[in-house]
JSON list of C-alpha atoms in Angstrom, two decimals:
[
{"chain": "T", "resi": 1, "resn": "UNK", "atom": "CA", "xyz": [0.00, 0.00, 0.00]},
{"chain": "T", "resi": 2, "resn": "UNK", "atom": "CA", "xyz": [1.17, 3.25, -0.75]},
{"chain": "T", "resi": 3, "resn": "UNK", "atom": "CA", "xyz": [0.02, 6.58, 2.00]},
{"chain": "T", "resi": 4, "resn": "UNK", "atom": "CA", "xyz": [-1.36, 3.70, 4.57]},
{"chain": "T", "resi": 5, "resn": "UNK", "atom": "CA", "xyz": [1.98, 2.46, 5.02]},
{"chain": "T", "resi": 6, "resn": "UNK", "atom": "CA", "xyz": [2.87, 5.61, 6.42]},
{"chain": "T", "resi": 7, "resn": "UNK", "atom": "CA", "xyz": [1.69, 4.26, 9.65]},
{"chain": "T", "resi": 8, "resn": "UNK", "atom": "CA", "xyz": [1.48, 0.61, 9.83]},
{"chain": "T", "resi": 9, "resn": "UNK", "atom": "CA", "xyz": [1.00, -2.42, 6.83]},
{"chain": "T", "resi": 10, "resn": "UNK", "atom": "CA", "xyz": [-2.71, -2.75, 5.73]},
{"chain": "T", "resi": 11, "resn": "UNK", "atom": "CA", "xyz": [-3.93, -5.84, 4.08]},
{"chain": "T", "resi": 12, "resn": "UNK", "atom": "CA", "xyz": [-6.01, -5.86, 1.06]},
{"chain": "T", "resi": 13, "resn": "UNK", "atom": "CA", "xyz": [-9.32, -7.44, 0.49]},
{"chain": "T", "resi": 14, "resn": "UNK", "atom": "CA", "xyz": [-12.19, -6.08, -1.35]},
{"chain": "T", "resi": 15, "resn": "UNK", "atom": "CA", "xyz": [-14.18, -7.56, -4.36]},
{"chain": "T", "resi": 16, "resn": "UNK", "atom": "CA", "xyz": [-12.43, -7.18, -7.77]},
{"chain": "T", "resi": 17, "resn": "UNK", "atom": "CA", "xyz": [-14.00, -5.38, -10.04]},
{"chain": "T", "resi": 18, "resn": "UNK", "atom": "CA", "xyz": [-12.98, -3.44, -13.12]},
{"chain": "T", "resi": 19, "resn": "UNK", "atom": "CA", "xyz": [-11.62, -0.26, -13.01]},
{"chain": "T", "resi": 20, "resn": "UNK", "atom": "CA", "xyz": [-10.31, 2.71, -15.47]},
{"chain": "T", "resi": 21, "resn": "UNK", "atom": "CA", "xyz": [-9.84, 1.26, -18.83]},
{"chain": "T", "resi": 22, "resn": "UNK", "atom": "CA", "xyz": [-10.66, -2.36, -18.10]},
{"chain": "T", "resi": 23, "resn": "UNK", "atom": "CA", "xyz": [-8.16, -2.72, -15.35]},
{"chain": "T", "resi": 24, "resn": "UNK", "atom": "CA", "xyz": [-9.04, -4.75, -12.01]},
{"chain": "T", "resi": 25, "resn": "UNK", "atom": "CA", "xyz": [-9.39, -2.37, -8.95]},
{"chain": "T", "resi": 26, "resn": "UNK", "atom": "CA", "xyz": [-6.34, -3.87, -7.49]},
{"chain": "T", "resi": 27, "resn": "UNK", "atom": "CA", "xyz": [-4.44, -3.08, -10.25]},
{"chain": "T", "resi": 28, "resn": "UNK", "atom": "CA", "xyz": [-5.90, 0.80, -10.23]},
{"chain": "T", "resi": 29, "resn": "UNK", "atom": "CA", "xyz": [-4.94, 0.88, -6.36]},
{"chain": "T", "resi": 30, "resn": "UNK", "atom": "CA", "xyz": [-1.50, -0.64, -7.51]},
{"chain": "T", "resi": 31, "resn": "UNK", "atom": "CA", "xyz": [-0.45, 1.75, -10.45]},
{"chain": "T", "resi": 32, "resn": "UNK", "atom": "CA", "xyz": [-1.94, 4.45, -7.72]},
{"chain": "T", "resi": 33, "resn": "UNK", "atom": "CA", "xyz": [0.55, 3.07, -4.98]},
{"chain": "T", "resi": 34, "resn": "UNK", "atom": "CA", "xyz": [3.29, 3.52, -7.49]},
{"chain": "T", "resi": 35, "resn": "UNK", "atom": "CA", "xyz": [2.44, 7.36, -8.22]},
{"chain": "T", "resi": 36, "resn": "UNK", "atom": "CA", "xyz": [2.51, 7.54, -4.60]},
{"chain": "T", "resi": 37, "resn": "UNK", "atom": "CA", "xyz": [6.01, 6.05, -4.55]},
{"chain": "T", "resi": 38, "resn": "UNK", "atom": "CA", "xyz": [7.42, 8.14, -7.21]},
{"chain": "T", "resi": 39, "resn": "UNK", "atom": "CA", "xyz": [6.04, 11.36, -5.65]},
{"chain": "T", "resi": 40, "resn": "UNK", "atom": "CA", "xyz": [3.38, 11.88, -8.44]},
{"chain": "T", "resi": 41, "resn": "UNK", "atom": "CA", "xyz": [0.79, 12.19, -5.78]},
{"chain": "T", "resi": 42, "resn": "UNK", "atom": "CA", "xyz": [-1.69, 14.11, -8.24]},
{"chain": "T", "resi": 43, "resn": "UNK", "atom": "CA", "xyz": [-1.84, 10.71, -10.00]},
{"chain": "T", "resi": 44, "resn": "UNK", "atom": "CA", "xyz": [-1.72, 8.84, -7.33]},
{"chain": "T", "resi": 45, "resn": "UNK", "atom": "CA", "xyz": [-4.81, 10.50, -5.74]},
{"chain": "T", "resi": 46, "resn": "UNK", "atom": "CA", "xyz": [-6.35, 9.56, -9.36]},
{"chain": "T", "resi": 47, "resn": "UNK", "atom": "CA", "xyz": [-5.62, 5.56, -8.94]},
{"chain": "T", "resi": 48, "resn": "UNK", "atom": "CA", "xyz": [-6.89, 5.70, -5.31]},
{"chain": "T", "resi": 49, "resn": "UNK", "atom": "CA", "xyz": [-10.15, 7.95, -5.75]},
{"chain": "T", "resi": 50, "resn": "UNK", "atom": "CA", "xyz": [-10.95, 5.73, -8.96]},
{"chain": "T", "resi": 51, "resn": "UNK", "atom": "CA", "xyz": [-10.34, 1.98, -6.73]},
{"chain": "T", "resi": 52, "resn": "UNK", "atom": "CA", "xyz": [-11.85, 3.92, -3.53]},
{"chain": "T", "resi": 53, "resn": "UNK", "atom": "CA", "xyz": [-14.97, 4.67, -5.79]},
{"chain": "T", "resi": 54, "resn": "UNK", "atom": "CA", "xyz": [-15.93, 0.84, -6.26]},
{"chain": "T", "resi": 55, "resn": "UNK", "atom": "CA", "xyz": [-15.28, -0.07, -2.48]},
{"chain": "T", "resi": 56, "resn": "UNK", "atom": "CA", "xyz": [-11.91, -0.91, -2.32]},
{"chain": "T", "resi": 57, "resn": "UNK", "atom": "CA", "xyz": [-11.09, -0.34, 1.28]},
{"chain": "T", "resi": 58, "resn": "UNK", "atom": "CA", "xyz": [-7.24, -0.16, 1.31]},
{"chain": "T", "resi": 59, "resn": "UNK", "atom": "CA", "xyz": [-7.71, 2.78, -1.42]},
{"chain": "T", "resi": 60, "resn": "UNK", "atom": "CA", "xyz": [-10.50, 4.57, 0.90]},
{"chain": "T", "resi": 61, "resn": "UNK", "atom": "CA", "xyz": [-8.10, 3.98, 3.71]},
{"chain": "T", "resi": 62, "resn": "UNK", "atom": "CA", "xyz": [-4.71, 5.69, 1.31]},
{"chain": "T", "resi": 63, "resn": "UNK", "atom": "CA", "xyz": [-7.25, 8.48, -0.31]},
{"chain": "T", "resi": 64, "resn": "UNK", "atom": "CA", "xyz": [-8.15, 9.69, 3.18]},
{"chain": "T", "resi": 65, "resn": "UNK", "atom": "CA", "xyz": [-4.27, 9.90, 3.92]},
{"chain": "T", "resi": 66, "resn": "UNK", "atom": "CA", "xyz": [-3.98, 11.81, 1.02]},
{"chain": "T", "resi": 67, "resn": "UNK", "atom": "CA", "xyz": [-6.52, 14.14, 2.14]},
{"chain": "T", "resi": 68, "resn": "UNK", "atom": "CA", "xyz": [-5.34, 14.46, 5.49]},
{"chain": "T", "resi": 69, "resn": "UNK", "atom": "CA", "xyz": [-1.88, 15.45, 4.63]},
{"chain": "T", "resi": 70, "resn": "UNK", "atom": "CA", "xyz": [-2.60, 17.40, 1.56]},
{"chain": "T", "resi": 71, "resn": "UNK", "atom": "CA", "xyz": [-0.75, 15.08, -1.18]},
{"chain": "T", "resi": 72, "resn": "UNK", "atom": "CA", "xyz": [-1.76, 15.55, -4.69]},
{"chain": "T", "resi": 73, "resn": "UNK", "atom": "CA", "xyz": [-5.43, 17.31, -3.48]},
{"chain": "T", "resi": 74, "resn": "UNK", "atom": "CA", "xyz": [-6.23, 20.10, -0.97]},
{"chain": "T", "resi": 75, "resn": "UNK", "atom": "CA", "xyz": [-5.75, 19.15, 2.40]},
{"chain": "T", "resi": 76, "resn": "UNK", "atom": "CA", "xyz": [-9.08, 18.46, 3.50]},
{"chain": "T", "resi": 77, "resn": "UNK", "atom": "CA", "xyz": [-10.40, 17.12, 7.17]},
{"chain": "T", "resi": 78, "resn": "UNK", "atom": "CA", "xyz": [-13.79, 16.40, 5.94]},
{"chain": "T", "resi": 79, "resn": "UNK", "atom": "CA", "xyz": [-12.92, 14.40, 3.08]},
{"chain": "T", "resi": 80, "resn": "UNK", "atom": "CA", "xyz": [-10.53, 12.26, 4.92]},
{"chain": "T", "resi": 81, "resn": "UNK", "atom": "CA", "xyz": [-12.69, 11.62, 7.90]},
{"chain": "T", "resi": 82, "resn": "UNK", "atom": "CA", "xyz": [-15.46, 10.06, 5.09]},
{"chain": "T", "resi": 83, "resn": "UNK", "atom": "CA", "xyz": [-12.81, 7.80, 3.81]},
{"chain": "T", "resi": 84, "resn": "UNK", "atom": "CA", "xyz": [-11.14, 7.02, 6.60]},
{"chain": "T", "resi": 85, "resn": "UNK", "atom": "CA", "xyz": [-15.18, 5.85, 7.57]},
{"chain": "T", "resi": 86, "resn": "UNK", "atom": "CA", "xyz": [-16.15, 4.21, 4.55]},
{"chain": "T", "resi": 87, "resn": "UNK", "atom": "CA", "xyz": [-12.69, 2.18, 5.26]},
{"chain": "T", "resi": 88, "resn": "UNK", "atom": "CA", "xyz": [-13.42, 1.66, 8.61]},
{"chain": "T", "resi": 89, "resn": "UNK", "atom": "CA", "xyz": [-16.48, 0.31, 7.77]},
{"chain": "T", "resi": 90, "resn": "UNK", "atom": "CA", "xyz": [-15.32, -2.33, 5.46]},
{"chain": "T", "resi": 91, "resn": "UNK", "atom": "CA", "xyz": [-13.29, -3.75, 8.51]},
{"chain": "T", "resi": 92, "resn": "UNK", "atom": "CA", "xyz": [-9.88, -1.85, 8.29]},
{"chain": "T", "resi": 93, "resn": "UNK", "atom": "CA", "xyz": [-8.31, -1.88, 11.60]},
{"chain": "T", "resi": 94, "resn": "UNK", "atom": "CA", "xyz": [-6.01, 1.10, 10.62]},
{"chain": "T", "resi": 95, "resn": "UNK", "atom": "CA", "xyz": [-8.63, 3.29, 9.09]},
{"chain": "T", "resi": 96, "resn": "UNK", "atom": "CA", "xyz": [-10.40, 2.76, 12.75]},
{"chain": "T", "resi": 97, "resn": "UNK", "atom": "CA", "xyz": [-7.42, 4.26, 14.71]},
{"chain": "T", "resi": 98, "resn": "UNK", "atom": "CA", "xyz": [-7.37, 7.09, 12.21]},
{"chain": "T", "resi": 99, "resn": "UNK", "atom": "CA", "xyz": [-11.19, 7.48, 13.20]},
{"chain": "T", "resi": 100, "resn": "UNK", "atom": "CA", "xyz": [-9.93, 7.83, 17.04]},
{"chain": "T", "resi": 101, "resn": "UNK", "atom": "CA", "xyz": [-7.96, 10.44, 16.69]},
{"chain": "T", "resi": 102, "resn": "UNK", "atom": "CA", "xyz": [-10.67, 12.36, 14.14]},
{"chain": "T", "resi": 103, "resn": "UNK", "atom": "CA", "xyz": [-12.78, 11.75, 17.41]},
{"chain": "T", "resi": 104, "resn": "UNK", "atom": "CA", "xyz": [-10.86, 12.85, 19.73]},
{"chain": "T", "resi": 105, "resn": "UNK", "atom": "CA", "xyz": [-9.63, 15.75, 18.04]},
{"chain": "T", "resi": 106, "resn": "UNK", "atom": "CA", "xyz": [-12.65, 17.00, 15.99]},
{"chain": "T", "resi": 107, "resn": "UNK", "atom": "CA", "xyz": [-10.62, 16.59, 12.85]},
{"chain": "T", "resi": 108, "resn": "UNK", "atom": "CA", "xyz": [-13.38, 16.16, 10.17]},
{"chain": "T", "resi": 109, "resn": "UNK", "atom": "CA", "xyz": [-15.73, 14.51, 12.44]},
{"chain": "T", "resi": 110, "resn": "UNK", "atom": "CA", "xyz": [-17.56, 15.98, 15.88]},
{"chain": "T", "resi": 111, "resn": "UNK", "atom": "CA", "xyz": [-15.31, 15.71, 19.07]},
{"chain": "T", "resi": 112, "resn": "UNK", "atom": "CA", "xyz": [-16.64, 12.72, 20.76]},
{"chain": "T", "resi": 113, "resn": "UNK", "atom": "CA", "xyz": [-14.48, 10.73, 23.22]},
{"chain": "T", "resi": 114, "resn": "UNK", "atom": "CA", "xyz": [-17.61, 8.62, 23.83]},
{"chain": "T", "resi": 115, "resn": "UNK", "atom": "CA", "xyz": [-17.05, 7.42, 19.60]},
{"chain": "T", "resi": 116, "resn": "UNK", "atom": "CA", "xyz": [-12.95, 7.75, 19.57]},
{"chain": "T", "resi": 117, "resn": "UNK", "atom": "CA", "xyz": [-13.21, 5.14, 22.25]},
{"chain": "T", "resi": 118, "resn": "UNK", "atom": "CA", "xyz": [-15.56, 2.98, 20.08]},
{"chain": "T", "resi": 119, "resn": "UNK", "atom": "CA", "xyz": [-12.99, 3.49, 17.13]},
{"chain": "T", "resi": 120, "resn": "UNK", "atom": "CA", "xyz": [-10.70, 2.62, 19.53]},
{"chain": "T", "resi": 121, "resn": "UNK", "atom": "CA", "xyz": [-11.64, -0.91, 20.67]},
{"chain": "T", "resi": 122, "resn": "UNK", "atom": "CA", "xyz": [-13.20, -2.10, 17.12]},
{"chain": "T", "resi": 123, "resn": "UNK", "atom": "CA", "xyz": [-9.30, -1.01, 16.19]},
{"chain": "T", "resi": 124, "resn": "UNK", "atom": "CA", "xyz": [-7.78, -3.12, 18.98]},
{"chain": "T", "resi": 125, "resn": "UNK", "atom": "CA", "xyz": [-10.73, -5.85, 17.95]},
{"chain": "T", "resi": 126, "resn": "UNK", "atom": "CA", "xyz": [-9.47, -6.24, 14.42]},
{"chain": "T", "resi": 127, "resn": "UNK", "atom": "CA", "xyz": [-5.81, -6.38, 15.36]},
{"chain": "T", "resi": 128, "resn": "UNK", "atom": "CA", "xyz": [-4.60, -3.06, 15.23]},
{"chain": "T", "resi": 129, "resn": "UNK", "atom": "CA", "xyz": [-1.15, -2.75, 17.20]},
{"chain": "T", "resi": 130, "resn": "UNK", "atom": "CA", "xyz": [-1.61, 0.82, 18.16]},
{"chain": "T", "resi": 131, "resn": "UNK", "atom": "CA", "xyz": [-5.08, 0.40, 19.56]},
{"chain": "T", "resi": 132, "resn": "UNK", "atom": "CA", "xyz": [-4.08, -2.81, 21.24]}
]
């Protein structure tokens, strides 16, 4: 993975489906992860948006990065708090501990201890070492 490993090593899993020009989403989030890696983070922003767009969590989860740091797109709470949550939803522990400290900090999302905390154990539940 590309901005997720940033923090910690995500593992993929998400449908395959088809994205830009015939290509499988994997391979979208892929060519996106090597944008990222070369520095061509407009680009990479492209790959992730376009494999984040059919459900592909590990994209969601490196889009919202993106957003949150300002690579290749305006740095933008909002936006990253609703990937980091359509991630989270599709079971990614790191997207979850992302959510805690959106929670906790009002970053994109209401402050709400009483929700970082939730974040915080479904994080710990799936295996996240940082929430463990």
């Amino acid at each position: 993975a590309a901005a997720s490993r940033l923090g910690s090593q995500p593992r993929a899993h998400a449908s395959m489906g088809r994205g830009d020009a015939g290509r499988s989403v994997k391979d979208t989030f892929l060519l996106g992860g090597r944008y990222y890696h070369e520095q061509t983070y407009e680009m990479a922003t492209r790959y992730f948006r376009l494999a984040a767009d059919q459900g592909y969590g590990e994209a969601q989860q490196d889009l919202a990065q993106c957003y949150r740091m300002g690579l290749g797109v305006r740095q933008d709470a909002n936006e990253s708090a609703r990937n980091f949550q359509l991630a989270a939803d599709g079971g990614r522990a790191v997207a979850q501990a992302m959510l805690v400290q959106c929670s906790q900090k009002g970053e994109g999302l209401p402050q709400d201890p009483l929700k970082a905390t939730q974040y915080y154990h479904l994080a710990a539940d799936q295996g996240d070492a940082g929430a463990a």
